[in-house]
Amino acid sequence: MKYLNHFFLIFVLTCFSIVSATAQLAQMKAGFANPSDKYKPGVYWYFMDGNMNAKTITKDLESMKKAGIGNLIFLEVNVGVPGGTIDFLSEQWTSLFAHAEKEARRLGIEITLGIGPGWTGSGGPWVKAEQSMQHLVSSQVTVSSDDHKKIVLPVPAPKKPFFGEGNLPEDFKKQWRAYYKDVAVLGFPDISSVKAISDYEEKALYYRAPYSSATVKPYLAEPDVKSDQGKGIEKGKIIDLTGKMDADGTLNWTPPAGKWIIMRFGSRNNGAITRPAPVPGLGFEADKLDTAALNAHLDAYLGKIFKKIAKPDSKSNGGLKRLHMDSWEMGAQNWTANFRQEFLKRRGYDPITYYPVYSGNVVGSREESERFLWDLRLTAQELVLQNHANHVKQYGKRHGLSLSIEPYDMNPTADLDLGSVADVPMAEFWSKGFGFNSTYSVIEATSIAHVEGRSLVPAEAFTAQNNEGWKQHPGSVKNQGDWAFAAGINRFVYHTFQNQFLPDSLKPGATMGPYGVHWDRGQTWWSMATAYHQYITRCQYLLQQGRTVADILYMTPEGAPHVFLPPASAIQGDTIGNRKEYNFDGCSPLQLMKASVKGKNVVFPSGASYRLLVLPAYESMTPELLTKIGELVKQGATVVGRPPLRSPSLSGFPDCDKKVLALSETIWGSVTKPAAQTKRTYGKGTLIWGGELASRIDNLYPRYELTADILKSENLVEDFVADDIRYTHRTGSNWDLYFLSNTQNKPIKVDGRFRSVQGSPELWNAITGKRIQLNDFKTDHQVTTIPLQLDAYESCFIMFSKENKWLASKTKKETLTKTLVTLDGPWEVKFDPKWGGPASTTFDKLSDWTTNKEEGIKYYSGTAAYHKTFHFPQANLKQPIYLELGKVKNMARVTLNGKEIGIVWTAPWKIDISNHLQAKNNQLKIEVVNLWGNRLIGDEKKPEDGIKDDKWPDWLLNNKPRTSGRYTFTTSKQYNADSPLQESGLMGPVTIIQETIKK
């Protein structure tokens, strides 16, 4: 009987699992057709130094809602626009923010708020010098017992601010120069013959340059044990003279025989200020290692805002939901008031003996000094994570808010560790060809999210510099956007939607100086953006379901700072390079400590699972991390990499090195590098190392093809294979979902090989919201092969589900296209005279507006409506009939017989009109919109009447008519009269086609 009960229980659980999977898929289908607001894209909503009012705040938010924007990041900056009348954080300002927050609640738009003024950092004029980011600086004098002179130690000078003294307003420059606090005085015999550590300013965290825009090391080399540069300062001869110095620097001490170096150490402000903050928000950056300083800042800034708004409502889709730490651009700090105590507690030894190393001196040996610098950076990282990032996170939680972090650029910590603190790790990418290459941050943020199990991975999207000039639009960003989706991003936050505080008659309107793609209601095409945003929303909905599939896990080295870069050979292409057949993620050692092994896979509590763990080509590792790796191998993991030979730290030195060597010999069997690639079984797992894995290193790791060959040898087939198609793969309990995107600006036909046999395949089209059963496929063991046909830059999802049980077709089907009607001859075209075009004209044939002799058309920017009447007496309506537009610059809205059919913004440039045709007198209207460039170029031939000497023009200030004859107005000049015009209008040919299936 008990066996029957057991069978019954299994039967019930199986049925429940099937029902659950079916319900999940039904929910995904419904969500795909009509995704909720939380899956919509967002914008950076920038305000410009006091230029703000309630009316345009509401207009901006309502235009976002209408266009399909569901969330925003609120920031105020000072970039290239004359200051306004609303002082930052004044009563008026906080009232206007409260108005914005209330309106966002009404409209269901989610707000994320930066934790300080400007676009980065946490600081302001309320941050006192002693609460600011600190450096330990020093001065030194050489003395001798023979001198018999009074010893006066000079006050150490501050380090120059990373962005220069010119970046500091005069009052802050005075405070920066004035602030000083003594820390210690040390003396030691002169050993001037020892070569100093040349790059100490980087290694001691005085400076950390922006990785995105400067030549800076992504990581620092491990402590060097091979360079023999002589003995340094003998630790036993260093004397602590701190208590012997008077306030004026007089040292009450008589040196012993010989020459002595006396170093005075003190704390100085590092010169970092809020940037580019509105003028009333300029101030020092708060200490990133001290919770008291951070609390004072948060209370002065966020506390003031919280008093003005209603308590965040978890039941409401809109309003304030999250705090935000944008890209780290404050530089580094290496000191705080209790740094010595924290260092001693965390590293187990007193750092005071090594203070001379801060300024490049060698104490003990070069290796010992480098190890101390490693410990210094690790301690600073731990304090940033605990006392800054985690503290902000807990502060937000107390107010019902989550935290997003962009963990990169001048970050003095390891990017993956800073980002893993976030509820929402965030990336950044620039419009290709219009700025920096920060795609590494996409790899980092998606890795963090996958390992930590964060379902939401946003990116500051398509930002740009001053040569963008309103050139970007939905069609132009589609290929790069699809790249971002395939790379793991699943929410776009367009940079930027500039608050349009100017009158609606002045367009394109306000900009954030020369920066950002213009994704705001001042755009010509904004009224047509809804269709594009719906595509993005559907993609983002699906890409937030389940978890991402990746086979390779690259572990970064320990320590800080660190930018995770996978092997370049694992990416195919340039700025928007694509993953190869086996996907990968990166993880930090801190994250790896949470991993375990299931079967042969390294798994995390999030469910993330990896077949291969690849170690960096470093010779050092702490005993704690090495112990963890040994445990993973013993449990069944496959690890690629060499055995470490020593610790990078002084903690526990020299015993720590003995522990590392002993552990390596136990786990690897030997620490002698084999000439050929070697496998070793340890416990249930495998270690692979030597040969080309050691000699062919690419960004710290073996070249991709070497790890790919290991996976193939383990009988793990490639996740996806198809020429010219990028992909990402997400999975649930009973389904596999692939996102595919054609990387070519032309149609392609190719067979795609998918590592899934979960069920029969179905194509989900995110532009139309339609799902199409695929019958032309074949399965072979782990692989399903499907013939794919994609138009230029076209994308789709392929869903495999156990619910899908139809059989593959035995005959190959082919889609045939037949042209039924070509709509040639004259078109009536109506322009908007407000922007210089004729109210009505006739085009004998479709052509580019810029070739027209009439200046009002040649330089026109905006929407023009094409009208034509045509007959359509017969067709086989069993198959869909499409209107195909041919060449369009840049978007089009189609109306047929008074019914709006839809908006076309990308290939294939066609729309289904089957249900709206009539036999005679079909009234067709095609509204085509171009970009702002042509009208801006035409206006450059007219007298200048814009901002001059950082002042608004008199006609604008005094509400007088313009006399220049210009149609446009903007706060950023990005064209001149000789700039090339941009192709515009409907160029066709416009045809009516029918697609039939040939069997």
CSV table of C-alpha atoms in Angstrom, one decimal, residues 532-761:
chain,number,residue,atom,x,y,z
A,532,TYR,CA,9.5,51.6,-30.8
A,533,HIS,CA,9.1,51.7,-27.0
A,534,GLN,CA,6.5,48.9,-27.2
A,535,TYR,CA,9.1,46.8,-29.0
A,536,ILE,CA,11.6,47.6,-26.2
A,537,THR,CA,9.0,46.9,-23.5
A,538,ARG,CA,8.2,43.4,-24.9
A,539,CYS,CA,11.9,42.5,-25.2
A,540,GLN,CA,12.6,43.7,-21.7
A,541,TYR,CA,9.6,41.8,-20.3
A,542,LEU,CA,10.9,38.5,-21.8
A,543,LEU,CA,14.5,39.2,-20.9
A,544,GLN,CA,13.6,39.6,-17.2
A,545,GLN,CA,12.1,36.1,-17.1
A,546,GLY,CA,14.0,33.0,-15.9
A,547,ARG,CA,17.8,33.2,-15.7
A,548,THR,CA,20.5,33.6,-18.3
A,549,VAL,CA,22.4,30.6,-19.5
A,550,ALA,CA,26.2,30.8,-19.5
A,551,ASP,CA,28.8,28.0,-19.5
A,552,ILE,CA,32.0,29.8,-18.5
A,553,LEU,CA,32.7,31.6,-15.3
A,554,TYR,CA,35.8,33.8,-15.2
A,555,MET,CA,37.0,34.6,-11.6
A,556,THR,CA,38.8,37.9,-11.2
A,557,PRO,CA,41.9,38.3,-9.0
A,558,GLU,CA,41.5,39.4,-5.4
A,559,GLY,CA,42.1,43.0,-4.5
A,560,ALA,CA,41.3,46.4,-5.8
A,561,PRO,CA,40.9,48.3,-8.0
A,562,HIS,CA,39.7,45.9,-10.7
A,563,VAL,CA,37.8,46.2,-14.0
A,564,PHE,CA,36.6,42.8,-15.2
A,565,LEU,CA,37.6,42.2,-18.8
A,566,PRO,CA,36.9,38.8,-20.3
A,567,PRO,CA,39.3,37.4,-23.0
A,568,ALA,CA,39.0,39.7,-26.0
A,569,SER,CA,38.8,36.4,-28.0
A,570,ALA,CA,35.5,35.6,-26.3
A,571,ILE,CA,33.9,38.6,-28.1
A,572,GLN,CA,33.4,38.8,-31.9
A,573,GLY,CA,33.4,42.4,-33.2
A,574,ASP,CA,34.3,45.8,-32.1
A,575,THR,CA,32.4,48.3,-29.8
A,576,ILE,CA,29.3,46.2,-30.0
A,577,GLY,CA,31.0,42.9,-30.1
A,578,ASN,CA,28.9,39.7,-29.7
A,579,ARG,CA,29.3,36.7,-27.5
A,580,LYS,CA,30.4,33.5,-29.1
A,581,GLU,CA,28.9,30.0,-29.0
A,582,TYR,CA,29.5,29.6,-25.3
A,583,ASN,CA,28.3,32.5,-23.1
A,584,PHE,CA,30.2,33.6,-20.0
A,585,ASP,CA,30.1,35.7,-16.9
A,586,GLY,CA,32.6,37.1,-14.5
A,587,CYS,CA,32.6,36.8,-10.7
A,588,SER,CA,34.8,38.2,-7.9
A,589,PRO,CA,36.4,36.0,-5.3
A,590,LEU,CA,34.0,37.6,-2.7
A,591,GLN,CA,31.1,36.3,-4.8
A,592,LEU,CA,32.7,32.9,-5.3
A,593,MET,CA,32.7,32.3,-1.6
A,594,LYS,CA,28.9,31.8,-1.8
A,595,ALA,CA,29.2,29.1,-4.5
A,596,SER,CA,28.7,25.4,-4.3
A,597,VAL,CA,28.7,22.5,-6.7
A,598,LYS,CA,25.8,20.6,-8.2
A,599,GLY,CA,26.7,17.7,-10.4
A,600,LYS,CA,29.7,19.1,-12.2
A,601,ASN,CA,28.5,22.7,-12.2
A,602,VAL,CA,29.5,25.6,-10.1
A,603,VAL,CA,26.2,27.1,-8.8
A,604,PHE,CA,25.2,30.1,-6.7
A,605,PRO,CA,22.2,30.6,-4.4
A,606,SER,CA,20.6,32.6,-7.2
A,607,GLY,CA,20.5,29.5,-9.4
A,608,ALA,CA,23.3,30.7,-11.7
A,609,SER,CA,25.2,27.7,-13.0
A,610,TYR,CA,28.5,27.3,-14.8
A,611,ARG,CA,30.2,24.3,-16.3
A,612,LEU,CA,33.7,25.7,-16.2
A,613,LEU,CA,35.5,27.9,-13.6
A,614,VAL,CA,38.5,29.8,-15.1
A,615,LEU,CA,41.1,31.3,-12.8
A,616,PRO,CA,43.1,34.4,-13.6
A,617,ALA,CA,46.8,34.0,-14.6
A,618,TYR,CA,48.0,35.3,-11.2
A,619,GLU,CA,50.6,33.6,-9.1
A,620,SER,CA,49.1,34.8,-5.8
A,621,MET,CA,46.0,34.0,-3.9
A,622,THR,CA,45.0,34.2,-0.2
A,623,PRO,CA,44.7,30.9,1.7
A,624,GLU,CA,41.0,31.6,2.3
A,625,LEU,CA,40.2,31.8,-1.4
A,626,LEU,CA,42.4,28.9,-2.3
A,627,THR,CA,40.7,26.7,0.3
A,628,LYS,CA,37.3,27.6,-1.2
A,629,ILE,CA,38.5,26.7,-4.7
A,630,GLY,CA,39.8,23.4,-3.4
A,631,GLU,CA,36.5,22.6,-1.9
A,632,LEU,CA,34.7,23.3,-5.1
A,633,VAL,CA,36.9,21.0,-7.1
A,634,LYS,CA,36.6,18.3,-4.5
A,635,GLN,CA,32.8,18.6,-4.8
A,636,GLY,CA,33.0,18.1,-8.6
A,637,ALA,CA,33.8,21.4,-10.3
A,638,THR,CA,36.0,21.7,-13.3
A,639,VAL,CA,38.6,24.4,-12.8
A,640,VAL,CA,41.0,25.8,-15.4
A,641,GLY,CA,44.1,27.5,-14.1
A,642,ARG,CA,47.5,27.4,-12.5
A,643,PRO,CA,48.2,26.7,-8.8
A,644,PRO,CA,49.0,29.9,-6.9
A,645,LEU,CA,52.5,30.1,-5.2
A,646,ARG,CA,52.0,32.7,-2.5
A,647,SER,CA,49.6,35.2,-0.9
A,648,PRO,CA,49.4,38.8,-2.2
A,649,SER,CA,49.0,40.1,1.4
A,650,LEU,CA,51.2,40.8,4.4
A,651,SER,CA,48.5,39.4,6.7
A,652,GLY,CA,50.0,36.4,8.4
A,653,PHE,CA,53.2,36.7,6.4
A,654,PRO,CA,55.3,34.6,5.9
A,655,ASP,CA,53.1,31.7,7.1
A,656,CYS,CA,50.4,32.7,4.6
A,657,ASP,CA,52.8,31.9,1.8
A,658,LYS,CA,53.5,28.5,3.3
A,659,LYS,CA,49.8,27.7,3.6
A,660,VAL,CA,49.2,28.7,-0.1
A,661,LEU,CA,52.1,26.5,-1.3
A,662,ALA,CA,50.9,23.5,0.7
A,663,LEU,CA,47.3,23.9,-0.4
A,664,SER,CA,48.4,24.2,-4.1
A,665,GLU,CA,50.5,21.0,-3.9
A,666,THR,CA,47.6,19.2,-2.3
A,667,ILE,CA,45.0,20.3,-4.8
A,668,TRP,CA,47.1,20.4,-8.0
A,669,GLY,CA,49.5,17.6,-7.0
A,670,SER,CA,52.5,19.8,-8.0
A,671,VAL,CA,53.2,23.5,-8.5
A,672,THR,CA,55.6,22.8,-11.4
A,673,LYS,CA,53.9,24.0,-14.6
A,674,PRO,CA,53.5,21.1,-17.1
A,675,ALA,CA,54.7,21.6,-20.7
A,676,ALA,CA,51.5,20.1,-22.1
A,677,GLN,CA,47.9,20.7,-21.1
A,678,THR,CA,47.2,18.4,-18.1
A,679,LYS,CA,44.2,17.1,-16.3
A,680,ARG,CA,44.1,16.1,-12.7
A,681,THR,CA,41.3,14.6,-10.7
A,682,TYR,CA,40.9,15.9,-7.2
A,683,GLY,CA,38.0,14.5,-5.2
A,684,LYS,CA,35.0,14.5,-7.6
A,685,GLY,CA,36.3,17.4,-9.7
A,686,THR,CA,39.0,18.1,-12.3
A,687,LEU,CA,41.8,20.6,-12.6
A,688,ILE,CA,43.1,21.5,-16.1
A,689,TRP,CA,46.3,23.5,-16.6
A,690,GLY,CA,49.6,23.9,-18.4
A,691,GLY,CA,50.5,24.0,-22.1
A,692,GLU,CA,48.7,26.6,-24.1
A,693,LEU,CA,46.4,27.4,-21.2
A,694,ALA,CA,49.4,29.0,-19.6
A,695,SER,CA,51.2,30.4,-22.7
A,696,ARG,CA,48.2,31.9,-24.7
A,697,ILE,CA,46.8,34.4,-22.2
A,698,ASP,CA,44.3,37.0,-23.2
A,699,ASN,CA,43.2,39.6,-20.5
A,700,LEU,CA,44.4,37.3,-17.7
A,701,TYR,CA,42.7,34.2,-19.0
A,702,PRO,CA,43.4,31.5,-21.6
A,703,ARG,CA,42.1,32.4,-25.1
A,704,TYR,CA,38.4,31.6,-25.6
A,705,GLU,CA,39.0,28.8,-28.1
A,706,LEU,CA,41.0,26.8,-25.5
A,707,THR,CA,38.2,26.9,-23.0
A,708,ALA,CA,35.6,26.2,-25.7
A,709,ASP,CA,37.6,23.1,-26.7
A,710,ILE,CA,37.5,21.9,-23.1
A,711,LEU,CA,33.7,22.2,-23.1
A,712,LYS,CA,33.4,20.3,-26.3
A,713,SER,CA,35.7,17.6,-25.0
A,714,GLU,CA,33.2,17.3,-22.1
A,715,ASN,CA,30.4,16.7,-24.7
A,716,LEU,CA,28.7,20.0,-24.0
A,717,VAL,CA,27.6,21.3,-27.4
A,718,GLU,CA,27.6,25.0,-28.3
A,719,ASP,CA,24.6,26.9,-26.9
A,720,PHE,CA,23.8,28.6,-30.2
A,721,VAL,CA,25.4,28.6,-33.6
A,722,ALA,CA,24.4,30.7,-36.7
A,723,ASP,CA,26.4,33.0,-38.9
A,724,ASP,CA,25.7,36.8,-38.5
A,725,ILE,CA,23.2,36.3,-35.6
A,726,ARG,CA,23.8,37.4,-32.0
A,727,TYR,CA,22.0,35.7,-29.2
A,728,THR,CA,21.2,35.4,-25.6
A,729,HIS,CA,19.6,32.4,-23.9
A,730,ARG,CA,17.3,32.4,-20.9
A,731,THR,CA,15.8,29.4,-19.2
A,732,GLY,CA,13.0,28.4,-16.8
A,733,SER,CA,12.0,25.1,-15.3
A,734,ASN,CA,10.2,23.9,-18.5
A,735,TRP,CA,11.3,26.3,-21.2
A,736,ASP,CA,14.2,27.8,-23.1
A,737,LEU,CA,14.0,31.2,-24.7
A,738,TYR,CA,16.5,32.6,-27.2
A,739,PHE,CA,16.7,36.2,-28.3
A,740,LEU,CA,18.2,36.5,-31.8
A,741,SER,CA,19.3,39.6,-33.8
A,742,ASN,CA,20.6,39.9,-37.3
A,743,THR,CA,23.9,41.8,-37.1
A,744,GLN,CA,23.8,42.7,-40.8
A,745,ASN,CA,22.1,45.6,-42.6
A,746,LYS,CA,20.6,43.2,-45.1
A,747,PRO,CA,18.3,40.2,-45.1
A,748,ILE,CA,19.9,36.9,-44.2
A,749,LYS,CA,18.9,33.2,-44.5
A,750,VAL,CA,20.8,30.8,-42.2
A,751,ASP,CA,20.3,27.6,-40.2
A,752,GLY,CA,20.3,28.2,-36.4
A,753,ARG,CA,21.4,25.4,-34.1
A,754,PHE,CA,20.0,25.7,-30.6
A,755,ARG,CA,21.0,23.7,-27.5
A,756,SER,CA,17.5,22.9,-26.5
A,757,VAL,CA,15.0,20.1,-27.1
A,758,GLN,CA,12.5,21.3,-24.4
A,759,GLY,CA,9.7,21.2,-27.0
A,760,SER,CA,8.7,22.5,-30.4
A,761,PRO,CA,9.9,26.0,-31.4
